[in-house]
Each structure stands twice: as structure tokens, then as C-alpha cells.
Short mmCIF file of C-alpha atoms in Angstrom, two decimals:
data_model
loop_
_atom_site.label_atom_id
_atom_site.label_comp_id
_atom_site.label_asym_id
_atom_site.label_seq_id
_atom_site.Cartn_x
_atom_site.Cartn_y
_atom_site.Cartn_z
CA MET P 66 83.36 113.01 130.24
CA PRO P 67 83.30 115.38 133.22
CA PHE P 68 81.49 114.47 136.42
CA ILE P 69 79.95 117.36 138.33
CA ASP P 70 78.71 116.62 141.85
CA LEU P 71 77.00 119.36 143.84
CA GLU P 72 76.34 118.77 147.53
CA SER P 73 74.33 121.28 149.53
CA ASN P 74 72.25 121.86 152.62
CA LEU P 75 69.88 123.97 150.52
CA PRO P 76 66.44 122.41 150.01
CA GLU P 77 65.64 120.30 146.96
CA SER P 78 63.28 122.99 145.66
CA THR P 79 66.34 125.22 145.06
CA PHE P 80 67.59 122.89 142.33
CA SER P 81 65.04 122.99 139.54
CA GLU P 82 65.50 121.29 136.18
CA ASP P 83 66.29 124.74 134.80
CA PHE P 84 69.10 125.15 137.34
CA LEU P 85 70.51 121.72 136.44
CA LYS P 86 70.55 122.62 132.75
CA LYS P 87 72.20 125.98 133.44
CA LEU P 88 74.84 124.35 135.67
CA CYS P 89 75.51 121.73 133.00
CA SER P 90 75.83 124.37 130.31
CA LYS P 91 78.06 126.61 132.44
CA THR P 92 80.45 123.89 133.57
CA ALA P 93 80.64 122.41 130.05
CA ALA P 94 81.57 125.83 128.65
CA VAL P 95 84.12 126.49 131.40
CA LEU P 96 85.76 123.08 130.91
CA GLY P 97 85.59 123.22 127.11
CA LYS P 98 83.46 120.06 126.93
CA HIS P 99 80.26 119.18 125.08
CA GLU P 100 77.09 119.34 127.18
CA GLU P 101 75.99 115.89 126.03
CA ARG P 102 79.12 114.41 127.65
CA MET P 103 78.50 115.98 131.07
CA MET P 104 77.40 113.90 134.07
CA LEU P 105 75.71 115.98 136.78
CA VAL P 106 74.44 114.94 140.21
CA VAL P 107 72.91 117.28 142.78
CA LYS P 108 72.52 116.15 146.40
CA PRO P 109 70.36 118.69 148.23
CA GLY P 110 69.20 118.89 151.84
CA LEU P 111 72.34 117.40 153.36
CA PRO P 112 73.43 118.11 156.93
CA MET P 113 76.51 120.27 156.30
CA LEU P 114 78.85 122.49 158.28
CA MET P 115 81.26 124.85 156.54
CA GLY P 116 83.45 127.38 158.31
CA GLY P 117 81.95 126.55 161.69
CA THR P 118 78.35 127.21 160.69
CA CYS P 119 75.45 125.29 159.18
CA ALA P 120 74.35 128.30 157.11
CA PRO P 121 73.47 127.51 153.46
CA CYS P 122 76.49 126.25 151.53
CA VAL P 123 77.60 124.28 148.49
CA ILE P 124 80.49 121.93 147.70
CA LEU P 125 81.00 121.39 143.99
CA SER P 126 83.26 118.53 142.85
CA VAL P 127 84.60 118.60 139.30
CA SER P 128 86.22 115.42 137.97
CA ALA P 129 87.44 115.41 134.38
CA ILE P 130 89.99 114.08 131.93
CA GLY P 131 92.66 116.52 130.81
CA VAL P 132 91.19 119.80 132.07
CA THR P 133 91.65 119.74 135.86
CA ASP P 134 95.31 118.76 135.96
CA THR P 135 97.02 122.09 136.75
CA ALA P 136 96.64 124.88 139.29
CA GLU P 137 96.41 127.41 136.46
CA LYS P 138 93.49 125.63 134.80
CA ASN P 139 91.65 125.15 138.08
CA LYS P 140 92.17 128.78 139.08
CA GLU P 141 90.52 129.82 135.81
CA HIS P 142 87.72 127.25 136.21
CA SER P 143 87.10 128.43 139.76
CA ALA P 144 86.97 132.09 138.70
CA ASN P 145 84.35 131.23 136.07
CA ILE P 146 82.20 128.89 138.17
CA PHE P 147 82.01 130.90 141.42
CA PRO P 148 79.98 133.81 139.99
CA PHE P 149 77.46 131.38 138.54
CA LEU P 150 76.95 129.50 141.81
CA THR P 151 76.83 132.59 144.00
CA GLY P 152 74.46 134.37 141.61
CA GLU P 153 72.10 131.45 141.00
CA LEU P 154 71.99 130.27 144.61
CA GLY P 155 72.26 133.60 146.45
CA LEU P 156 75.35 132.52 148.37
CA THR P 157 78.48 134.46 149.21
CA GLU P 158 81.83 133.14 147.99
CA ASP P 159 82.77 132.00 151.49
CA ARG P 160 79.81 129.55 151.39
CA VAL P 161 80.97 127.80 148.21
CA MET P 162 83.85 125.35 147.84
CA ILE P 163 85.02 123.67 144.65
CA ARG P 164 87.14 120.52 144.55
CA PHE P 165 88.92 119.51 141.35
CA TYR P 166 89.87 115.92 140.59
CA VAL P 167 92.03 114.65 137.75
CA LEU P 168 90.71 111.62 135.89
CA GLU P 169 92.66 109.47 133.48
CA PRO P 170 90.89 107.71 130.61
CA HIS P 171 91.41 104.30 132.23
CA GLN P 172 89.47 105.48 135.30
CA VAL P 173 86.16 106.07 133.48
CA GLY P 174 84.06 103.13 132.34
CA LYS P 175 81.61 103.39 129.47
CA LYS P 176 79.97 100.95 127.04
CA GLY P 177 81.48 97.93 128.79
CA THR P 178 85.05 99.22 128.56
CA VAL P 179 87.00 102.28 129.64
CA CYS P 180 87.41 105.61 127.86
CA TYR P 181 91.03 104.73 127.22
CA GLU P 182 89.83 102.33 124.54
CA LEU P 183 86.88 104.28 123.10
CA PRO P 184 87.32 106.21 119.87
CA VAL P 185 85.21 109.31 119.39
CA GLY P 186 83.94 110.08 115.93
CA GLY P 187 85.99 107.29 114.36
CA THR P 188 88.23 109.62 112.36
CA PHE P 189 91.69 110.99 112.76
CA CYS P 190 92.42 114.65 113.01
CA THR P 191 94.09 116.11 109.95
CA ARG P 192 97.23 117.18 111.81
CA MET P 193 99.99 114.70 111.16
CA THR P 194 103.53 114.42 112.44
CA SER P 195 106.50 112.25 111.57
CA HIS P 196 108.70 112.66 114.64
CA ILE P 197 109.76 109.63 116.64
CA CYS P 198 108.00 109.44 120.00
CA SER P 199 110.18 109.22 123.05
CA THR P 200 107.58 107.27 125.01
CA THR P 201 107.90 103.51 125.14
CA VAL P 202 104.74 102.06 123.70
CA THR P 203 103.46 98.64 124.65
CA LYS P 204 100.12 98.64 122.83
CA PRO P 205 98.79 100.29 119.66
CA ARG P 206 96.78 103.09 121.30
CA GLN P 207 98.61 103.80 124.52
CA TRP P 208 97.57 106.98 126.32
CA VAL P 209 100.74 109.02 126.74
CA SER P 210 99.56 112.17 128.51
CA THR P 211 96.60 113.83 130.17
CA THR P 212 96.13 116.33 127.37
CA GLN P 213 93.20 114.53 125.72
CA LEU P 214 95.36 113.35 122.85
CA ASP P 215 95.87 109.70 122.18
CA MET P 216 98.77 109.04 119.84
CA THR P 217 98.46 106.23 117.33
CA TYR P 218 101.63 104.39 116.40
CA HIS P 219 103.07 102.21 113.67
CA MET P 220 104.95 99.12 114.75
CA THR P 221 108.09 101.28 114.55
CA LYS P 222 106.56 103.58 117.18
CA THR P 223 106.50 106.54 114.82
CA CYS P 224 103.67 108.94 115.55
CA ILE P 225 101.34 109.15 112.60
CA GLY P 226 98.68 111.43 114.04
CA PHE P 227 96.60 112.45 116.97
CA TYR P 228 93.31 110.95 118.00
CA HIS P 229 91.16 113.34 120.01
CA TYR P 230 88.95 111.75 122.63
CA GLY P 231 86.63 114.72 123.09
CA ILE P 232 85.64 113.54 126.55
#
């Protein structure tokens, strides 16, 4: 469930519903997420200074589970998002900044709980494994990495499959 926050000193009229939908679609595609799971907020008309000037500018914050956790991923995301923002808003690259934040499933609340405990789709993926996990498990569905895979365990702590959160 990615959170996209765009802050700008551009006027509100710059950010039409069409722009919001395009930004949602673009960032969802770049992050490999479903559009219906995206959360987007635009804050226009802010007093902002970037690079010593108050010329039009944008700061985009991207917070997500499992897709903003490495420099390599963020470099690719940045390369794909910058052309969209500069093209749609008529800004040069030096007037756009992107911040990436890593979220863990326990940091996102939804439906009265946290994403850590929410199944998506209610079915297991078909890939199965029988290796013994090296991670100490203290509860049945412990999150063991930031790769969007939640391993499900038997009481013997043997991995029986992967559960994909899709968030």
C-alpha cells in the first residue's frame, strides 16, 4: 500500500483530477503495485524554497512496503518518475526532489489492524518449499523480510509456502 505525497508551490489549478489519476497510474506502474492500493495526497500552493529560490518546485515522497528498500530500486524508480513530473508540470529536473521511505507491514494500519496481519486474496501461492527456515519464529505468520513475502510455518517451523501481501 504505497503512500505518495506531493508537495508543491505550484497553484492548486495545476493538479487536476486527470493529473492525480495519471500520477497514481505512473507511480503504481513504477513500483509494481495495483492502482487501487495507492494512497495519493497533493499539497499545492505551499511556501517553498529549493536550491535558494522560490521558483516552482515539487517534493515527492514515496513510502512503500518492499519496493523502496535499496539504492538500486530507488535509482530505477527515480529515473522513471522524474520524466513524468517534469513533463506534466513543466519543471526542470533541478526543481524536483523525490524522497523514498521504507515501510514495514507493521507500520501501516488498515481495517482496524496492521498490514502485517492482513491476508490478501485468502489463498496461498502455488510455489511450495520444504526447507527449514533459519529465522526464529515466535508466531504463526511472522514477517521475516521486506520482500513482500510472508512465510507461513508449521509448528516445526518448516516453511510450507509463501503468502504474498500484494500491498
